[in-house]
Coordinates of C-alpha atoms and ligand atoms in Angstrom, one line a residue:
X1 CA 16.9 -33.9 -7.6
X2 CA 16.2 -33.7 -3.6
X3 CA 15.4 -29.9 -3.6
X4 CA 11.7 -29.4 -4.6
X5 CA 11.3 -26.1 -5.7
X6 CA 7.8 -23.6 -5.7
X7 CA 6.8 -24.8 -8.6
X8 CA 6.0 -21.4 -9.9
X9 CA 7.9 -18.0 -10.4
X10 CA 6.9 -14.8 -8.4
X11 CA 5.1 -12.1 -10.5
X12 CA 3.4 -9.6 -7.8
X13 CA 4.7 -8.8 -4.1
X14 CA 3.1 -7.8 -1.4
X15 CA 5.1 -6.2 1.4
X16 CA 5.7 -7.5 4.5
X17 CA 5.3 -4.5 7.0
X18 CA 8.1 -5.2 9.8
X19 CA 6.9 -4.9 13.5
X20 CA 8.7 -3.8 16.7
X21 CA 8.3 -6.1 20.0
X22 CA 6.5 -3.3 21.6
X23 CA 4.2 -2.6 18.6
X24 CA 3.1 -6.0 19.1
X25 CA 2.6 -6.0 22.5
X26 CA 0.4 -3.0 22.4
X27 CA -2.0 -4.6 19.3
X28 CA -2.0 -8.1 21.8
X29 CA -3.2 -6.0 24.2
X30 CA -5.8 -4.2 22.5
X31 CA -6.9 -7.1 20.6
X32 CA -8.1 -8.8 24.1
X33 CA -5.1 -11.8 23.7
X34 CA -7.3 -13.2 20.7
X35 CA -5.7 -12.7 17.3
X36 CA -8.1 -12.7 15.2
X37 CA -8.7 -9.6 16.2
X38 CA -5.8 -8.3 14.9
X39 CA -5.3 -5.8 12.2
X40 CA -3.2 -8.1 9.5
X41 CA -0.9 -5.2 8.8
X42 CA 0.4 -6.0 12.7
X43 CA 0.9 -9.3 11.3
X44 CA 4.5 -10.5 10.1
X45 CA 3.6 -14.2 8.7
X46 CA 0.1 -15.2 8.9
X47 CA -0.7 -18.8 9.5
X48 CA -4.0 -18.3 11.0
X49 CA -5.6 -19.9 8.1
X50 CA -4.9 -22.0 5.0
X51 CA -8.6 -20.6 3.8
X52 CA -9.0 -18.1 0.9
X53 CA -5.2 -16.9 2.0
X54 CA -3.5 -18.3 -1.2
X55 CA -1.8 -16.6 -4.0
X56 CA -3.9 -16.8 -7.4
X57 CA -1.9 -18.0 -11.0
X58 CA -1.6 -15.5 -14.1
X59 CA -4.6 -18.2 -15.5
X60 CA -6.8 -17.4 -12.9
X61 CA -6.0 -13.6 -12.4
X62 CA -6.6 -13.6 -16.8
X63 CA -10.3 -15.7 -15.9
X64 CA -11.3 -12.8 -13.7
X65 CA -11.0 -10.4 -16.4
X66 CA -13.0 -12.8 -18.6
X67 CA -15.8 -12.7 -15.9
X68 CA -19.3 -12.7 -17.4
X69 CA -21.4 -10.3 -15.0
X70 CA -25.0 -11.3 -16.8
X71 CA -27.2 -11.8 -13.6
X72 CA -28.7 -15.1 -15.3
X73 CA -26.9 -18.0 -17.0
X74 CA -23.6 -16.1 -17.2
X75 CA -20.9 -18.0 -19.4
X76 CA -18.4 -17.9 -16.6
X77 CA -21.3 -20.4 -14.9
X78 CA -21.0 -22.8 -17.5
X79 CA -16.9 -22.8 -17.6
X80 CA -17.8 -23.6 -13.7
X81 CA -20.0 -26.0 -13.8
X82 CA -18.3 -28.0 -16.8
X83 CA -14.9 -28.4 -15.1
X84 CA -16.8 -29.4 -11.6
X85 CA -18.9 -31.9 -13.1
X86 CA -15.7 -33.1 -15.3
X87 CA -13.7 -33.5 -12.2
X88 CA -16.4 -34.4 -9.8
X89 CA -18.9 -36.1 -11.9
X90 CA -21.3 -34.1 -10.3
X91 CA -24.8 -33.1 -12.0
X92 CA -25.9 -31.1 -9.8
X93 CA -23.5 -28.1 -8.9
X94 CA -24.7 -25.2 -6.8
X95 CA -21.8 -22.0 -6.4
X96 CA -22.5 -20.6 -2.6
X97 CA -20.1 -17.5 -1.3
X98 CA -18.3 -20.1 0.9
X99 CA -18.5 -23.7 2.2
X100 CA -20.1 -22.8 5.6
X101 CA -22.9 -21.2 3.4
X102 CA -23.2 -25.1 2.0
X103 CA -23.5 -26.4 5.1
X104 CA -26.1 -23.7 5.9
X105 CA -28.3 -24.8 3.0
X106 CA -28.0 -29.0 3.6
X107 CA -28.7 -29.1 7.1
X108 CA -31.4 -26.6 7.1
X109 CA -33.4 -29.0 4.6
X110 CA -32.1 -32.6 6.6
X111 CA -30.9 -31.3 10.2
X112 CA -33.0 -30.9 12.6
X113 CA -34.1 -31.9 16.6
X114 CA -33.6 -35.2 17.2
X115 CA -30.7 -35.1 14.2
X116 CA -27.2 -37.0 14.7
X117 CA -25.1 -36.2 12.1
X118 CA -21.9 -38.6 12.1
X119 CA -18.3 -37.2 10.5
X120 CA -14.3 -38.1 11.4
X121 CA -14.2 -34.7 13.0
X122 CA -17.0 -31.6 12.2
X123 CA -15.3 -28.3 11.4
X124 CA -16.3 -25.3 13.8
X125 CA -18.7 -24.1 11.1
X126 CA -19.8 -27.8 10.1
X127 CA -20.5 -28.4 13.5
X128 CA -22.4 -24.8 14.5
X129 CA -24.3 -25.9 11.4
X130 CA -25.8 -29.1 12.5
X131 CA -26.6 -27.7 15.8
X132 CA -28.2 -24.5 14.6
X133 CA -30.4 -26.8 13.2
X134 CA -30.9 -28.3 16.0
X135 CA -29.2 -31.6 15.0
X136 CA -26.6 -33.2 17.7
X137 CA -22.8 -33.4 15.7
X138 CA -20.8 -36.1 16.7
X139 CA -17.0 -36.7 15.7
X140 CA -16.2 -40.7 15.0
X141 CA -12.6 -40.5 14.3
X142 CA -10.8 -43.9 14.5
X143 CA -8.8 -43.9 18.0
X144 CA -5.5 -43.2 16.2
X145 CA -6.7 -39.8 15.1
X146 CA -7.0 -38.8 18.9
X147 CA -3.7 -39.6 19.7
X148 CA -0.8 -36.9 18.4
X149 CA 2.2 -39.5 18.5
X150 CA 0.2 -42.0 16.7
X151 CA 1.8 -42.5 12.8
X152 CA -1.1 -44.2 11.3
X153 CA -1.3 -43.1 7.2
X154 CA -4.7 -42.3 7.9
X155 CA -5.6 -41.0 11.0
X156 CA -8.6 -39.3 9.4
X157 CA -10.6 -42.3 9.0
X158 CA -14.1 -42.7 10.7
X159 CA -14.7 -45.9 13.1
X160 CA -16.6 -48.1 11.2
X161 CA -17.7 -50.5 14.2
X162 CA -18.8 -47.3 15.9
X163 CA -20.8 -45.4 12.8
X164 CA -22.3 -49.2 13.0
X165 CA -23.3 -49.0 16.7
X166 CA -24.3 -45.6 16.0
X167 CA -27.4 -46.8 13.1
X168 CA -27.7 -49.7 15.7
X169 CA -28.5 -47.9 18.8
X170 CA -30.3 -44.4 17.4
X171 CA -31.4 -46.1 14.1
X172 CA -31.7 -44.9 10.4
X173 CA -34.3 -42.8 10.6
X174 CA -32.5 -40.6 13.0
X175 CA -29.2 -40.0 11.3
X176 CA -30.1 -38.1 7.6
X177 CA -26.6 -38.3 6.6
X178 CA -22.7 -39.5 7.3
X179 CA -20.3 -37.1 6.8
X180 CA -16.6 -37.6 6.1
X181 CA -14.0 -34.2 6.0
X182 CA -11.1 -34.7 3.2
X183 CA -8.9 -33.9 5.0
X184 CA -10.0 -34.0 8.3
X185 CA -9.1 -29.7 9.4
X186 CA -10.0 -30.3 13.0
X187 CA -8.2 -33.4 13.4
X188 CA -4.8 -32.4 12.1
X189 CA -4.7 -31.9 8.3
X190 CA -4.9 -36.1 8.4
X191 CA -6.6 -37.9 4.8
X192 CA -8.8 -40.6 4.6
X193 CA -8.4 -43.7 2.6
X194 CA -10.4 -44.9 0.1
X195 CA -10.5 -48.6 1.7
X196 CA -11.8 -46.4 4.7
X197 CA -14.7 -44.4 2.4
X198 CA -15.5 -47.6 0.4
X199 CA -16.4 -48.9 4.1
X200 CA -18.5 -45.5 5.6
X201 CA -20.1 -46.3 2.1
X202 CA -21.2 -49.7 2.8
X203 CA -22.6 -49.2 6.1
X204 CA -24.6 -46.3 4.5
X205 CA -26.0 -48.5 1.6
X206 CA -26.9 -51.0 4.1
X207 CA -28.7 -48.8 6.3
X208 CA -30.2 -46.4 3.1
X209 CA -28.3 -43.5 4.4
X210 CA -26.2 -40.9 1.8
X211 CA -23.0 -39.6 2.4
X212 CA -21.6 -36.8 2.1
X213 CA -17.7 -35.0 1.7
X214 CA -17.1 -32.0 3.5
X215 CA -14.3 -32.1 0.6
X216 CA -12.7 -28.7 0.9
X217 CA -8.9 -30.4 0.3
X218 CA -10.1 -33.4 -1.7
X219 CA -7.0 -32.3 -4.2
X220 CA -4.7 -33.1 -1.0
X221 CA -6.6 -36.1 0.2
X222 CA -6.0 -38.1 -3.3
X223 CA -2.7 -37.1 -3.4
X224 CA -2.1 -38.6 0.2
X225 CA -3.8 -41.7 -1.6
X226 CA -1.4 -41.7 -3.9
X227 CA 1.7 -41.3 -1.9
X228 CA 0.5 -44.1 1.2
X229 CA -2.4 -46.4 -0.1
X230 CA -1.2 -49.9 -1.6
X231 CA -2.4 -50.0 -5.2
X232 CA -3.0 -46.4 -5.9
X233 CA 1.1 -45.1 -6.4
X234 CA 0.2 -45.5 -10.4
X235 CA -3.1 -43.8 -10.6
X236 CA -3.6 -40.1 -11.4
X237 CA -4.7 -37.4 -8.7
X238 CA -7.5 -36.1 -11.0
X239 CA -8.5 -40.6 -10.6
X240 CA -8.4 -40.3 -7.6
X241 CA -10.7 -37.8 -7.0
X242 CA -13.1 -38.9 -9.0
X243 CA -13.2 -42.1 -7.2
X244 CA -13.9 -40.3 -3.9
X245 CA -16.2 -38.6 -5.2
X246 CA -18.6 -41.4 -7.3
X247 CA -18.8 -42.6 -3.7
X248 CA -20.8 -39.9 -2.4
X249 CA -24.1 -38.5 -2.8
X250 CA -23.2 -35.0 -2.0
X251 CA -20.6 -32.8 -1.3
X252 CA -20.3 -29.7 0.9
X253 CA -16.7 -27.2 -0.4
X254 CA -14.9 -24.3 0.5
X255 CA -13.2 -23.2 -2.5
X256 CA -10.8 -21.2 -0.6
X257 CA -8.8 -24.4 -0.1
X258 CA -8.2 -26.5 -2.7
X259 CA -10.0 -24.3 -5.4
X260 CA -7.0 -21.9 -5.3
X261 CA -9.1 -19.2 -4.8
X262 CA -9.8 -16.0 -1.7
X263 CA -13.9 -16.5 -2.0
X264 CA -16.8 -19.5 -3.0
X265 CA -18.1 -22.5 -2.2
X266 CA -19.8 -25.5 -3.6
X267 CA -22.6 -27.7 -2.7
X268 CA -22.7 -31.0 -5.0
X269 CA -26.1 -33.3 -5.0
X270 CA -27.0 -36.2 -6.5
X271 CA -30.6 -36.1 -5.8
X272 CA -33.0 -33.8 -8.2
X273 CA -35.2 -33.7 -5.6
X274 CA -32.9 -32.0 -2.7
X275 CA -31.1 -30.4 -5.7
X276 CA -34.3 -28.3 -6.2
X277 CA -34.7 -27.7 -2.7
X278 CA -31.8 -26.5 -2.1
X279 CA -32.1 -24.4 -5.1
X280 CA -34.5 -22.6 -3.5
X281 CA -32.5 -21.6 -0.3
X282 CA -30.2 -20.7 -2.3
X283 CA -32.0 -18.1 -3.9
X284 CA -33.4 -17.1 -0.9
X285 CA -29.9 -15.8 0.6
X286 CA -26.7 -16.5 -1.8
X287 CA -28.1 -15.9 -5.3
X288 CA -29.6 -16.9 -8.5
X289 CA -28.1 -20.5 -9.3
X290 CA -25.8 -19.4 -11.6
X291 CA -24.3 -17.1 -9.6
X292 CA -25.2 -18.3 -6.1
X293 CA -23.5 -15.3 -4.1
X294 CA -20.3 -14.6 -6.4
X295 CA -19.1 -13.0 -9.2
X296 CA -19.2 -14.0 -12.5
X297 CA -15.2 -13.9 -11.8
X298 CA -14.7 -15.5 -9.0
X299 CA -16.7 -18.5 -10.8
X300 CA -13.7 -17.8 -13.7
X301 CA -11.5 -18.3 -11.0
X302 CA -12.7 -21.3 -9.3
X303 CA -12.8 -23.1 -12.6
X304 CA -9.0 -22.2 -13.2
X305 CA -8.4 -23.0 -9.9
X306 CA -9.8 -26.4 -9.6
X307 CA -7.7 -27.7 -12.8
X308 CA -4.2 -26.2 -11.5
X309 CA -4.6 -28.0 -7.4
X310 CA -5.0 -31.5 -9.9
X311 CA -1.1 -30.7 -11.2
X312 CA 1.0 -33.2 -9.2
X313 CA 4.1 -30.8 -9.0
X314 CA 2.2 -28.4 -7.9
X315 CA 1.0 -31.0 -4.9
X316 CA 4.1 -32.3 -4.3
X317 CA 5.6 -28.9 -3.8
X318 CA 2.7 -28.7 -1.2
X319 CA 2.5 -31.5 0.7
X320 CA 6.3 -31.3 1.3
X321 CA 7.0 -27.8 2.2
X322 CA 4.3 -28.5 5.1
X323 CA 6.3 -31.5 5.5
X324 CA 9.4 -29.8 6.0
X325 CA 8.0 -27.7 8.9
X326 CA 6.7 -30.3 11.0
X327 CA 10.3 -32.8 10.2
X328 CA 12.0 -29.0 11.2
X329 CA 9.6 -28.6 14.6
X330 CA 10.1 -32.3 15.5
X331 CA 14.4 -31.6 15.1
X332 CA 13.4 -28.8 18.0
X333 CA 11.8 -31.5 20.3
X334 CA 8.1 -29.9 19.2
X335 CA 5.5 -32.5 20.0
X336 CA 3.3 -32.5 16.4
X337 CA 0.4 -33.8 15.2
X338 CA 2.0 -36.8 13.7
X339 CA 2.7 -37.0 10.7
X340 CA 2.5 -33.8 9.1
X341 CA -1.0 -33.0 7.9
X342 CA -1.7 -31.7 4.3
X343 CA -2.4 -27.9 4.8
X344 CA -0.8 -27.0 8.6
X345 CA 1.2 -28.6 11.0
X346 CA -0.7 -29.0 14.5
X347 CA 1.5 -28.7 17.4
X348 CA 0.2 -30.4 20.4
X349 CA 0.2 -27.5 23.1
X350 CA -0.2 -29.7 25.6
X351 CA 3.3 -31.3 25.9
X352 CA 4.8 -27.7 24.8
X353 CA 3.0 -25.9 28.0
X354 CA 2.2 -28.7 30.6
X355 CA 2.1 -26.3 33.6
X356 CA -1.0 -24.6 32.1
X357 CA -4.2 -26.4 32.8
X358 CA -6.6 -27.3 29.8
X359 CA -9.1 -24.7 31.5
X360 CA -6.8 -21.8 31.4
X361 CA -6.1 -22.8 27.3
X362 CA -2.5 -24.1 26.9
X363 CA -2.8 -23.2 23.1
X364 CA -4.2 -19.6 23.1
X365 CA -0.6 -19.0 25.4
X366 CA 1.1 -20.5 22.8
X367 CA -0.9 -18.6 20.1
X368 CA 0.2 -15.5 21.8
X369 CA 3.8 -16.3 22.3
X370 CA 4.6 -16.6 19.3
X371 CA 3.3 -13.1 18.0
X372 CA 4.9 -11.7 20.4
X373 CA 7.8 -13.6 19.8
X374 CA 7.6 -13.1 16.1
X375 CA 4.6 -11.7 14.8
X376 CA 3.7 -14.9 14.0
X377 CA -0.4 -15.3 13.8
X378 CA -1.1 -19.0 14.2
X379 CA -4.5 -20.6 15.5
X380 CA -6.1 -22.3 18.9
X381 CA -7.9 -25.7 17.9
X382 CA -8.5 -26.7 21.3
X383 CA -10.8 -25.7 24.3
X384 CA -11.4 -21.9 23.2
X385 CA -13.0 -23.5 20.0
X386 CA -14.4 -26.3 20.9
X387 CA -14.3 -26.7 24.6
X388 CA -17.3 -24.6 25.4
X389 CA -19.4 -27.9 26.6
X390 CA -16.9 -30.4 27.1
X391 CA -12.8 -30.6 27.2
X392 CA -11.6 -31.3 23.1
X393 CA -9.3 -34.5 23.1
X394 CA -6.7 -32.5 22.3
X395 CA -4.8 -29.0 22.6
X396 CA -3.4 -28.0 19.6
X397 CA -2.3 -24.3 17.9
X398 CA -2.4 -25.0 14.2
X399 CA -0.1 -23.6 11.8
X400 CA -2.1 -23.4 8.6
X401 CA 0.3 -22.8 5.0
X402 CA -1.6 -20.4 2.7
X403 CA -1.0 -21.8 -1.0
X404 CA 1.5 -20.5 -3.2
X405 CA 2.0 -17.5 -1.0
X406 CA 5.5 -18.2 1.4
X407 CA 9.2 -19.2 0.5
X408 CA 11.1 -21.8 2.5
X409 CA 13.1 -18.4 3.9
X410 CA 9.5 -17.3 5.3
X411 CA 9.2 -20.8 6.7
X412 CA 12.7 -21.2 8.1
X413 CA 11.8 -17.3 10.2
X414 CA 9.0 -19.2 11.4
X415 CA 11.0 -21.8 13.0
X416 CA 13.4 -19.5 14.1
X417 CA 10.7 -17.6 16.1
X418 CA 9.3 -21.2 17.7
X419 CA 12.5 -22.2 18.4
X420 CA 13.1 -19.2 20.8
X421 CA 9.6 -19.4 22.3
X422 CA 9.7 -23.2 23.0
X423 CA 13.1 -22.8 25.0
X424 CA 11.4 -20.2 27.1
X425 CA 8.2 -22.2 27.3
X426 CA 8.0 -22.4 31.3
X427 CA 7.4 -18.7 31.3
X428 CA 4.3 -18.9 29.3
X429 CA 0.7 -17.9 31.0
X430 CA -2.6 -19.1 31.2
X431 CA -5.6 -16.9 30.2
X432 CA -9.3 -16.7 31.2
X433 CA -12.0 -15.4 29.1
X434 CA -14.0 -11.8 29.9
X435 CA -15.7 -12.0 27.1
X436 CA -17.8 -14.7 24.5
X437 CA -20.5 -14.9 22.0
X438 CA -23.2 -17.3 22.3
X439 CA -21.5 -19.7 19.7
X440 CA -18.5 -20.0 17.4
X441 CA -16.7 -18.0 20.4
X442 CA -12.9 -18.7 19.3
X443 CA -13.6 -15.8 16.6
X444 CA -14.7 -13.0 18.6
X445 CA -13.6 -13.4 22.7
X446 CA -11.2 -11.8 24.6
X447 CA -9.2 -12.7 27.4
X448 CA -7.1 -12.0 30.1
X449 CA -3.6 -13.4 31.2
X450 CA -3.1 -14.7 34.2
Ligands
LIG1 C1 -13.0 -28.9 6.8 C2 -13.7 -27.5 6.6 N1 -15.0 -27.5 6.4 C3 -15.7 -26.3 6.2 C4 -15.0 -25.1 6.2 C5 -15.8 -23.9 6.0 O1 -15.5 -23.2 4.9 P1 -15.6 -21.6 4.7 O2 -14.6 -21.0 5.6 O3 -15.4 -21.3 3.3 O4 -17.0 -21.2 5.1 C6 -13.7 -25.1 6.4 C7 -12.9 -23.8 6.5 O5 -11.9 -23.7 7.0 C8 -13.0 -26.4 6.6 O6 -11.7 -26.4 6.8

């Protein structure tokens, strides 16, 4: 059959409250043009985030009731760490309250001044990180991943002649660890192929340096092997992954991704001796290693979760419902991230707003048209986030798909909604900011239209 279907049937609702154009004028208003700042009541469909936004399975919801609580060496640990080591091959498996707490842990112990850390694209939180440890973060995307019209399969590949350079020119010594983000968030949902990790693994072995995953949608990544790399149509997902991951000597994960869950995180080691260092930070501020900042539950839950994102109708049902939005945009003469990434479609807001300069933040205008539009609540990845030093590559407002939460009726109101904003696009306005924190500013400023 062409239809795919949710491969799942609806067993809990949660209401959608219905807002007025004025109501959401007035909470725009009050929420200084920046929407995470908005109460999610105000909110019709919220696409601000992919992250710990999905819809949980009768499995999972039955694992948190069989949530042992026991402070030390809980039996909802070792359901957790058996099906991550199974799947990951992992021996050492540290649970953290989310994947930014991960990265908190691994670069406090090999960040540092004089640091570079190397990845396709860092993640805000990846990136704040490495330079609150004083490390310098820099993004090694192949050229292809810069450019929005470009169609390569794997825009989310690192440059291998530049990682090269990179050990050439700073040397070993300096650089404690690559990093590669399956898929790469900041650089439009895109995967990375395993031809592209075997050779980020190479130049690692030849210059003694580990890598790690930022792997929060590894599920998604192999399943984008799958579809586009020769030689890997016949092999399972759950392969797949394992593959990726015997490449690497650590992992960094949000489990609020691809572990089907709304809270956790995972950091993965191969080496005892950072293992037990990190242990020890852990303890510190998530938890005792069995618990490491969660509930006995929510390690039920990541467990459950981390065997149903392997099921291949259930990623098939994902990958193309995101799929449909971004083939629907593109009908509308929407400039995308092309092609559609795994977990949100990216639309460039450059080419949708050209009047409005890169310094008045083309995307946080489009981010605000559309909730007023529609109570729509999607999310700047452009110069509010990253443009605090120097101008991002690109402008983009990302519309992230929480899992197993919308219909294709939800999805079709959401392209109603652009539709009618992108026809009255020479209208939209610029803002300025009155208001930023010191770092990770895109969560907390406010603005003012111009
Ligand atoms: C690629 C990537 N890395 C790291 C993180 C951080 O994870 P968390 O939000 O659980 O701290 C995210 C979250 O969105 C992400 O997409």
């Amino acid at each position: 059959m062409k239809t795919i279907i949710e491969p799942f049937r609806i067993k809990v609702v949660e209401p959608i409250r219905m807002t007025t154009p004025d109501e959401r004028e007035a909470a725009l208003r009050e929420a200084g043009f920046n929407l995470f700042n908005l109460r999610a009541e105000d909110i019709i469909i919220d696409l601000l985030t992919d992250s710990g936004t999905g819809a949980m399975s009768s499995e999972q919801w039955a694992g948190m009731m069989r949530g042992d609580e026991s402070y030390a060496g809980a039996r909802s640990f070792y359901r957790f760490y058996d099906r991550v080591r199974q799947i990951t091959g992992f021996e050492h498996v540290l649970p953290t309250h989310q994947g930014r707490a991960s990265e908190r842990i691994l670069f406090e112990l090999v960040g540092g001044p004089d640091k570079v850390v190397p990845n396709n694209n860092h993640f805000d939180t990846t990136r704040a990180n490495v330079e609150h440890s004083g490390a310098r973060a820099l993004d090694l995307v192949i050229a292809e991943g810069r450019d929005p019209r470009s169609l390569h399969p794997f825009k989310g590949n690192l440059d291998v002649a530049r990682l090269t350079s990179l050990f050439e020119d700073v040397g070993a010594d300096r650089i404690p660890l690559v990093m590669l983000t399956v898929t790469n968030n900041s650089g439009g949902g895109q995967p990375v192929s395993m031809q592209n990790l075997r050779e980020v693994r190479a130049v690692c072995d030849r210059y003694r340096t580990p890598l790690f995953l930022d792997a929060c949608r590894f599920a998604e990544n192999a399943f984008f092997v799958k579809k586009r790399e020769a030689g890997y149509a016949d092999r399972s997902v759950a392969e797949i992954v394992r593959e990726m991951f015997d490449l690497a000597d650590g992992a960094t994960i949000s489990a609020k991704k691809d572990g089907l869950v709304n809270i956790g995180g995972l950091l993965l080691l191969r080496d005892g001796e950072l293992n037990q260092q990190a242990r020890n930070l852990l303890i510190l501020t998530e938890g005792f290693p069995t618990y490491g900042g969660l509930a006995g539950r929510d390690l039920e839950a990541i467990a459950q979760g981390l065997e149903e994102v392997l099921h291949e109708d259930y990623l098939t049902y994902r990958i193309r419902s995101t799929e449909y939005l971004g083939e629907k945009l593109r009908d509308l003469g929407v400039q995308i991230v092309e092609p559609p990434g795994g977990h949100a479609i990216y639309v460039d807001a450059r080419s949708f707003c050209p009047h409005i300069p890169q310094d008045r933040f083309p995307g946080q205008a489009v981010v605000c048209a559309l909730y007023r539009a529609g109570g729509i609540r999607a999310c700047e990845i452009g110069s509010v986030m990253f443009g605090r030093e120097e101008p991002p590559s690109m402008e983009l407002v990302r519309l992230a798909i929480p899992r197993r939460t919308y219909t294709q009726s939800h999805v079709d109101y959401v392209l109603e909604v652009t539709a009618e904003v992108y026809a009255g696009r020479d209208r939209l306005r610029g803002l300025r900011i009155v208001e930023e924190p010191p770092a990770l500013r895109h969560f907390t400023a406010r603005f003012e239209e111009l």
